[in-house]
PDB file of N, CA and C in Angstrom:
ATOM      1  N   MET Q   1      -2.319 -13.027  18.741  1.00 55.00           N
ATOM      2  CA  MET Q   1      -2.158 -13.551  17.404  1.00 55.00           C
ATOM      3  C   MET Q   1      -1.315 -12.578  16.575  1.00 55.00           C
ATOM      4  N   ASP Q   2      -0.279 -13.082  15.951  1.00 68.00           N
ATOM      5  CA  ASP Q   2       0.564 -12.266  15.090  1.00 68.00           C
ATOM      6  C   ASP Q   2      -0.065 -12.130  13.715  1.00 68.00           C
ATOM      7  N   PHE Q   3       0.148 -10.978  13.120  1.00 64.00           N
ATOM      8  CA  PHE Q   3      -0.376 -10.720  11.787  1.00 64.00           C
ATOM      9  C   PHE Q   3       0.729 -10.973  10.776  1.00 64.00           C
ATOM     10  N   SER Q   4       0.395 -11.689   9.721  1.00 70.00           N
ATOM     11  CA  SER Q   4       1.365 -11.972   8.670  1.00 70.00           C
ATOM     12  C   SER Q   4       0.705 -11.730   7.320  1.00 70.00           C
ATOM     13  N   HIS Q   5       1.450 -11.095   6.415  1.00 68.00           N
ATOM     14  CA  HIS Q   5       0.909 -10.811   5.095  1.00 68.00           C
ATOM     15  C   HIS Q   5       2.047 -10.833   4.085  1.00 68.00           C
ATOM     16  N   ILE Q   6       1.878 -11.598   3.040  1.00 77.00           N
ATOM     17  CA  ILE Q   6       2.869 -11.655   1.966  1.00 77.00           C
ATOM     18  C   ILE Q   6       2.186 -11.149   0.698  1.00 77.00           C
ATOM     19  N   PRO Q   7       2.628  -9.992   0.174  1.00 80.00           N
ATOM     20  CA  PRO Q   7       1.989  -9.474  -1.044  1.00 80.00           C
ATOM     21  C   PRO Q   7       2.288 -10.378  -2.242  1.00 80.00           C
ATOM     22  N   VAL Q   8       1.249 -10.762  -2.964  1.00 85.00           N
ATOM     23  CA  VAL Q   8       1.431 -11.628  -4.124  1.00 85.00           C
ATOM     24  C   VAL Q   8       1.407 -10.808  -5.404  1.00 85.00           C
ATOM     25  N   LEU Q   9       2.155 -11.261  -6.391  1.00 93.00           N
ATOM     26  CA  LEU Q   9       2.229 -10.614  -7.698  1.00 93.00           C
ATOM     27  C   LEU Q   9       2.624  -9.139  -7.605  1.00 93.00           C
ATOM     28  N   LEU Q  10       3.445  -8.797  -6.622  1.00 93.00           N
ATOM     29  CA  LEU Q  10       3.819  -7.404  -6.411  1.00 93.00           C
ATOM     30  C   LEU Q  10       4.484  -6.774  -7.630  1.00 93.00           C
ATOM     31  N   PRO Q  11       5.520  -7.372  -8.205  1.00 94.00           N
ATOM     32  CA  PRO Q  11       6.146  -6.736  -9.376  1.00 94.00           C
ATOM     33  C   PRO Q  11       5.157  -6.546 -10.535  1.00 94.00           C
ATOM     34  N   GLU Q  12       4.303  -7.531 -10.736  1.00 96.00           N
ATOM     35  CA  GLU Q  12       3.324  -7.453 -11.818  1.00 96.00           C
ATOM     36  C   GLU Q  12       2.310  -6.325 -11.561  1.00 96.00           C
ATOM     37  N   CYS Q  13       1.887  -6.190 -10.325  1.00 94.00           N
ATOM     38  CA  CYS Q  13       0.938  -5.121  -9.977  1.00 94.00           C
ATOM     39  C   CYS Q  13       1.556  -3.747 -10.187  1.00 94.00           C
ATOM     40  N   LEU Q  14       2.789  -3.580  -9.720  1.00 94.00           N
ATOM     41  CA  LEU Q  14       3.452  -2.285  -9.870  1.00 94.00           C
ATOM     42  C   LEU Q  14       3.663  -1.945 -11.340  1.00 94.00           C
ATOM     43  N   GLU Q  15       4.026  -2.929 -12.119  1.00 95.00           N
ATOM     44  CA  GLU Q  15       4.208  -2.700 -13.551  1.00 95.00           C
ATOM     45  C   GLU Q  15       2.876  -2.323 -14.207  1.00 95.00           C
ATOM     46  N   GLY Q  16       1.835  -3.037 -13.862  1.00 96.00           N
ATOM     47  CA  GLY Q  16       0.524  -2.778 -14.449  1.00 96.00           C
ATOM     48  C   GLY Q  16      -0.050  -1.420 -14.078  1.00 96.00           C
ATOM     49  N   LEU Q  17       0.304  -0.924 -12.900  1.00 95.00           N
ATOM     50  CA  LEU Q  17      -0.190   0.384 -12.470  1.00 95.00           C
ATOM     51  C   LEU Q  17       0.456   1.535 -13.231  1.00 95.00           C
ATOM     52  N   ASN Q  18       1.656   1.288 -13.755  1.00 94.00           N
ATOM     53  CA  ASN Q  18       2.369   2.356 -14.463  1.00 94.00           C
ATOM     54  C   ASN Q  18       2.360   3.630 -13.610  1.00 94.00           C
ATOM     55  N   LEU Q  19       2.890   3.506 -12.397  1.00 96.00           N
ATOM     56  CA  LEU Q  19       2.820   4.563 -11.392  1.00 96.00           C
ATOM     57  C   LEU Q  19       3.397   5.892 -11.865  1.00 96.00           C
ATOM     58  N   ARG Q  20       2.715   6.947 -11.468  1.00 97.00           N
ATOM     59  CA  ARG Q  20       3.210   8.314 -11.654  1.00 97.00           C
ATOM     60  C   ARG Q  20       3.428   8.904 -10.273  1.00 97.00           C
ATOM     61  N   ARG Q  21       4.490   9.612 -10.089  1.00 97.00           N
ATOM     62  CA  ARG Q  21       4.832  10.166  -8.768  1.00 97.00           C
ATOM     63  C   ARG Q  21       3.762  11.108  -8.249  1.00 97.00           C
ATOM     64  N   GLU Q  22       2.981  11.708  -9.141  1.00 98.00           N
ATOM     65  CA  GLU Q  22       1.954  12.660  -8.726  1.00 98.00           C
ATOM     66  C   GLU Q  22       0.546  12.052  -8.795  1.00 98.00           C
ATOM     67  N   GLY Q  23       0.453  10.760  -9.002  1.00 97.00           N
ATOM     68  CA  GLY Q  23      -0.842  10.103  -9.199  1.00 97.00           C
ATOM     69  C   GLY Q  23      -1.666   9.946  -7.936  1.00 97.00           C
ATOM     70  N   LEU Q  24      -2.900   9.531  -8.119  1.00 98.00           N
ATOM     71  CA  LEU Q  24      -3.828   9.232  -7.030  1.00 98.00           C
ATOM     72  C   LEU Q  24      -4.167   7.754  -7.128  1.00 98.00           C
ATOM     73  N   TYR Q  25      -3.990   7.021  -6.017  1.00 97.00           N
ATOM     74  CA  TYR Q  25      -4.166   5.570  -6.021  1.00 97.00           C
ATOM     75  C   TYR Q  25      -5.028   5.138  -4.850  1.00 97.00           C
ATOM     76  N   LEU Q  26      -5.808   4.091  -5.074  1.00 97.00           N
ATOM     77  CA  LEU Q  26      -6.651   3.503  -4.041  1.00 97.00           C
ATOM     78  C   LEU Q  26      -6.318   2.022  -3.940  1.00 97.00           C
ATOM     79  N   ASP Q  27      -5.946   1.593  -2.744  1.00 95.00           N
ATOM     80  CA  ASP Q  27      -5.752   0.173  -2.465  1.00 95.00           C
ATOM     81  C   ASP Q  27      -6.959  -0.266  -1.649  1.00 95.00           C
ATOM     82  N   GLY Q  28      -7.882  -0.952  -2.286  1.00 95.00           N
ATOM     83  CA  GLY Q  28      -9.139  -1.340  -1.653  1.00 95.00           C
ATOM     84  C   GLY Q  28      -9.044  -2.570  -0.777  1.00 95.00           C
ATOM     85  N   THR Q  29      -7.926  -3.262  -0.817  1.00 91.00           N
ATOM     86  CA  THR Q  29      -7.688  -4.424   0.044  1.00 91.00           C
ATOM     87  C   THR Q  29      -6.277  -4.300   0.609  1.00 91.00           C
ATOM     88  N   ALA Q  30      -6.092  -3.335   1.476  1.00 91.00           N
ATOM     89  CA  ALA Q  30      -4.749  -2.988   1.953  1.00 91.00           C
ATOM     90  C   ALA Q  30      -4.030  -4.120   2.677  1.00 91.00           C
ATOM     91  N   GLY Q  31      -4.778  -4.999   3.327  1.00 87.00           N
ATOM     92  CA  GLY Q  31      -4.117  -6.094   4.057  1.00 87.00           C
ATOM     93  C   GLY Q  31      -3.054  -5.553   4.983  1.00 87.00           C
ATOM     94  N   GLY Q  32      -1.864  -6.096   4.922  1.00 85.00           N
ATOM     95  CA  GLY Q  32      -0.771  -5.629   5.771  1.00 85.00           C
ATOM     96  C   GLY Q  32      -0.030  -4.451   5.200  1.00 85.00           C
ATOM     97  N   GLY Q  33      -0.454  -3.942   4.075  1.00 90.00           N
ATOM     98  CA  GLY Q  33       0.147  -2.750   3.507  1.00 90.00           C
ATOM     99  C   GLY Q  33       1.305  -2.991   2.563  1.00 90.00           C
ATOM    100  N   GLY Q  34       1.514  -4.227   2.138  1.00 92.00           N
ATOM    101  CA  GLY Q  34       2.643  -4.532   1.259  1.00 92.00           C
ATOM    102  C   GLY Q  34       2.607  -3.804  -0.066  1.00 92.00           C
ATOM    103  N   HIS Q  35       1.492  -3.907  -0.778  1.00 94.00           N
ATOM    104  CA  HIS Q  35       1.358  -3.205  -2.055  1.00 94.00           C
ATOM    105  C   HIS Q  35       1.321  -1.694  -1.810  1.00 94.00           C
ATOM    106  N   SER Q  36       0.572  -1.277  -0.799  1.00 95.00           N
ATOM    107  CA  SER Q  36       0.464   0.149  -0.491  1.00 95.00           C
ATOM    108  C   SER Q  36       1.821   0.754  -0.175  1.00 95.00           C
ATOM    109  N   TYR Q  37       2.620   0.046   0.575  1.00 94.00           N
ATOM    110  CA  TYR Q  37       3.954   0.531   0.934  1.00 94.00           C
ATOM    111  C   TYR Q  37       4.791   0.774  -0.323  1.00 94.00           C
ATOM    112  N   GLU Q  38       4.766  -0.177  -1.236  1.00 95.00           N
ATOM    113  CA  GLU Q  38       5.558  -0.044  -2.459  1.00 95.00           C
ATOM    114  C   GLU Q  38       5.043   1.089  -3.348  1.00 95.00           C
ATOM    115  N   ILE Q  39       3.742   1.316  -3.331  1.00 97.00           N
ATOM    116  CA  ILE Q  39       3.178   2.446  -4.080  1.00 97.00           C
ATOM    117  C   ILE Q  39       3.586   3.753  -3.404  1.00 97.00           C
ATOM    118  N   ALA Q  40       3.372   3.847  -2.096  1.00 97.00           N
ATOM    119  CA  ALA Q  40       3.634   5.086  -1.358  1.00 97.00           C
ATOM    120  C   ALA Q  40       5.079   5.540  -1.483  1.00 97.00           C
ATOM    121  N   LYS Q  41       6.005   4.607  -1.441  1.00 96.00           N
ATOM    122  CA  LYS Q  41       7.408   5.027  -1.495  1.00 96.00           C
ATOM    123  C   LYS Q  41       7.822   5.534  -2.866  1.00 96.00           C
ATOM    124  N   ARG Q  42       6.985   5.339  -3.868  1.00 97.00           N
ATOM    125  CA  ARG Q  42       7.279   5.834  -5.212  1.00 97.00           C
ATOM    126  C   ARG Q  42       6.611   7.177  -5.504  1.00 97.00           C
ATOM    127  N   LEU Q  43       5.780   7.652  -4.595  1.00 97.00           N
ATOM    128  CA  LEU Q  43       5.056   8.902  -4.810  1.00 97.00           C
ATOM    129  C   LEU Q  43       5.859  10.090  -4.292  1.00 97.00           C
ATOM    130  N   THR Q  44       5.665  11.233  -4.926  1.00 96.00           N
ATOM    131  CA  THR Q  44       6.240  12.480  -4.422  1.00 96.00           C
ATOM    132  C   THR Q  44       5.090  13.386  -3.995  1.00 96.00           C
ATOM    133  N   THR Q  45       4.365  13.927  -4.955  1.00 96.00           N
ATOM    134  CA  THR Q  45       3.214  14.770  -4.635  1.00 96.00           C
ATOM    135  C   THR Q  45       1.903  13.993  -4.762  1.00 96.00           C
ATOM    136  N   GLY Q  46       1.994  12.721  -5.097  1.00 97.00           N
ATOM    137  CA  GLY Q  46       0.801  11.895  -5.269  1.00 97.00           C
ATOM    138  C   GLY Q  46       0.153  11.535  -3.951  1.00 97.00           C
ATOM    139  N   ARG Q  47      -0.943  10.794  -4.041  1.00 97.00           N
ATOM    140  CA  ARG Q  47      -1.710  10.417  -2.851  1.00 97.00           C
ATOM    141  C   ARG Q  47      -2.139   8.962  -2.971  1.00 97.00           C
ATOM    142  N   LEU Q  48      -2.058   8.264  -1.854  1.00 97.00           N
ATOM    143  CA  LEU Q  48      -2.510   6.877  -1.765  1.00 97.00           C
ATOM    144  C   LEU Q  48      -3.566   6.786  -0.681  1.00 97.00           C
ATOM    145  N   ILE Q  49      -4.680   6.149  -0.999  1.00 96.00           N
ATOM    146  CA  ILE Q  49      -5.724   5.861  -0.018  1.00 96.00           C
ATOM    147  C   ILE Q  49      -5.774   4.348   0.103  1.00 96.00           C
ATOM    148  N   ALA Q  50      -5.579   3.842   1.315  1.00 95.00           N
ATOM    149  CA  ALA Q  50      -5.569   2.396   1.551  1.00 95.00           C
ATOM    150  C   ALA Q  50      -6.661   2.056   2.559  1.00 95.00           C
ATOM    151  N   ILE Q  51      -7.532   1.121   2.198  1.00 95.00           N
ATOM    152  CA  ILE Q  51      -8.631   0.725   3.079  1.00 95.00           C
ATOM    153  C   ILE Q  51      -8.679  -0.796   3.188  1.00 95.00           C
ATOM    154  N   ASP Q  52      -9.340  -1.272   4.237  1.00 94.00           N
ATOM    155  CA  ASP Q  52      -9.534  -2.703   4.442  1.00 94.00           C
ATOM    156  C   ASP Q  52     -10.655  -2.878   5.455  1.00 94.00           C
ATOM    157  N   GLN Q  53     -11.254  -4.054   5.511  1.00 95.00           N
ATOM    158  CA  GLN Q  53     -12.287  -4.353   6.492  1.00 95.00           C
ATOM    159  C   GLN Q  53     -11.708  -4.914   7.786  1.00 95.00           C
ATOM    160  N   ASP Q  54     -10.581  -5.563   7.702  1.00 92.00           N
ATOM    161  CA  ASP Q  54      -9.963  -6.253   8.837  1.00 92.00           C
ATOM    162  C   ASP Q  54      -9.225  -5.240   9.719  1.00 92.00           C
ATOM    163  N   GLU Q  55      -9.695  -5.067  10.954  1.00 92.00           N
ATOM    164  CA  GLU Q  55      -9.114  -4.058  11.838  1.00 92.00           C
ATOM    165  C   GLU Q  55      -7.652  -4.340  12.161  1.00 92.00           C
ATOM    166  N   GLN Q  56      -7.288  -5.589  12.293  1.00 90.00           N
ATOM    167  CA  GLN Q  56      -5.891  -5.922  12.559  1.00 90.00           C
ATOM    168  C   GLN Q  56      -5.025  -5.566  11.342  1.00 90.00           C
ATOM    169  N   ALA Q  57      -5.525  -5.826  10.165  1.00 88.00           N
ATOM    170  CA  ALA Q  57      -4.803  -5.466   8.944  1.00 88.00           C
ATOM    171  C   ALA Q  57      -4.654  -3.955   8.834  1.00 88.00           C
ATOM    172  N   ILE Q  58      -5.685  -3.219   9.204  1.00 91.00           N
ATOM    173  CA  ILE Q  58      -5.629  -1.758   9.169  1.00 91.00           C
ATOM    174  C   ILE Q  58      -4.543  -1.246  10.110  1.00 91.00           C
ATOM    175  N   ARG Q  59      -4.472  -1.802  11.307  1.00 91.00           N
ATOM    176  CA  ARG Q  59      -3.422  -1.401  12.250  1.00 91.00           C
ATOM    177  C   ARG Q  59      -2.037  -1.698  11.690  1.00 91.00           C
ATOM    178  N   GLU Q  60      -1.866  -2.885  11.125  1.00 90.00           N
ATOM    179  CA  GLU Q  60      -0.577  -3.269  10.559  1.00 90.00           C
ATOM    180  C   GLU Q  60      -0.197  -2.359   9.390  1.00 90.00           C
ATOM    181  N   ALA Q  61      -1.139  -2.109   8.502  1.00 91.00           N
ATOM    182  CA  ALA Q  61      -0.871  -1.225   7.368  1.00 91.00           C
ATOM    183  C   ALA Q  61      -0.557   0.186   7.853  1.00 91.00           C
ATOM    184  N   GLY Q  62      -1.272   0.648   8.870  1.00 93.00           N
ATOM    185  CA  GLY Q  62      -1.017   1.977   9.424  1.00 93.00           C
ATOM    186  C   GLY Q  62       0.394   2.113   9.959  1.00 93.00           C
ATOM    187  N   THR Q  63       0.865   1.075  10.621  1.00 93.00           N
ATOM    188  CA  THR Q  63       2.235   1.075  11.142  1.00 93.00           C
ATOM    189  C   THR Q  63       3.240   1.103   9.996  1.00 93.00           C
ATOM    190  N   ARG Q  64       3.015   0.263   9.025  1.00 92.00           N
ATOM    191  CA  ARG Q  64       3.940   0.160   7.888  1.00 92.00           C
ATOM    192  C   ARG Q  64       3.965   1.443   7.056  1.00 92.00           C
ATOM    193  N   LEU Q  65       2.820   2.089   6.930  1.00 95.00           N
ATOM    194  CA  LEU Q  65       2.711   3.273   6.079  1.00 95.00           C
ATOM    195  C   LEU Q  65       2.943   4.589   6.819  1.00 95.00           C
ATOM    196  N   ALA Q  66       3.134   4.532   8.122  1.00 95.00           N
ATOM    197  CA  ALA Q  66       3.302   5.743   8.929  1.00 95.00           C
ATOM    198  C   ALA Q  66       4.342   6.725   8.385  1.00 95.00           C
ATOM    199  N   PRO Q  67       5.475   6.258   7.872  1.00 95.00           N
ATOM    200  CA  PRO Q  67       6.467   7.208   7.367  1.00 95.00           C
ATOM    201  C   PRO Q  67       5.981   8.030   6.159  1.00 95.00           C
ATOM    202  N   TYR Q  68       4.872   7.632   5.555  1.00 92.00           N
ATOM    203  CA  TYR Q  68       4.412   8.261   4.327  1.00 92.00           C
ATOM    204  C   TYR Q  68       3.201   9.173   4.508  1.00 92.00           C
ATOM    205  N   GLY Q  69       2.837   9.468   5.721  1.00 82.00           N
ATOM    206  CA  GLY Q  69       1.748  10.442   5.877  1.00 82.00           C
ATOM    207  C   GLY Q  69       0.730  10.062   6.897  1.00 82.00           C
ATOM    208  N   GLU Q  70      -0.482  10.519   6.654  1.00 67.00           N
ATOM    209  CA  GLU Q  70      -1.593  10.422   7.588  1.00 67.00           C
ATOM    210  C   GLU Q  70      -1.994   9.002   7.889  1.00 67.00           C
TER     211      GLU Q  70
END
């Protein structure tokens, strides 16, 4: 089974977060990592923690977020 995830309201979420490059962020429903990816690529010294219950989603998010750390 292929995993598919389309982040909804992404621009609105990013605007609402008012991201800081050094901030600390938690994505409690990481899904495929769409929102997390957009947050992570805007960070410099900041930290993102992304979690999910769905093991397939966790694997997908891990692959997508691999360039950004642990």
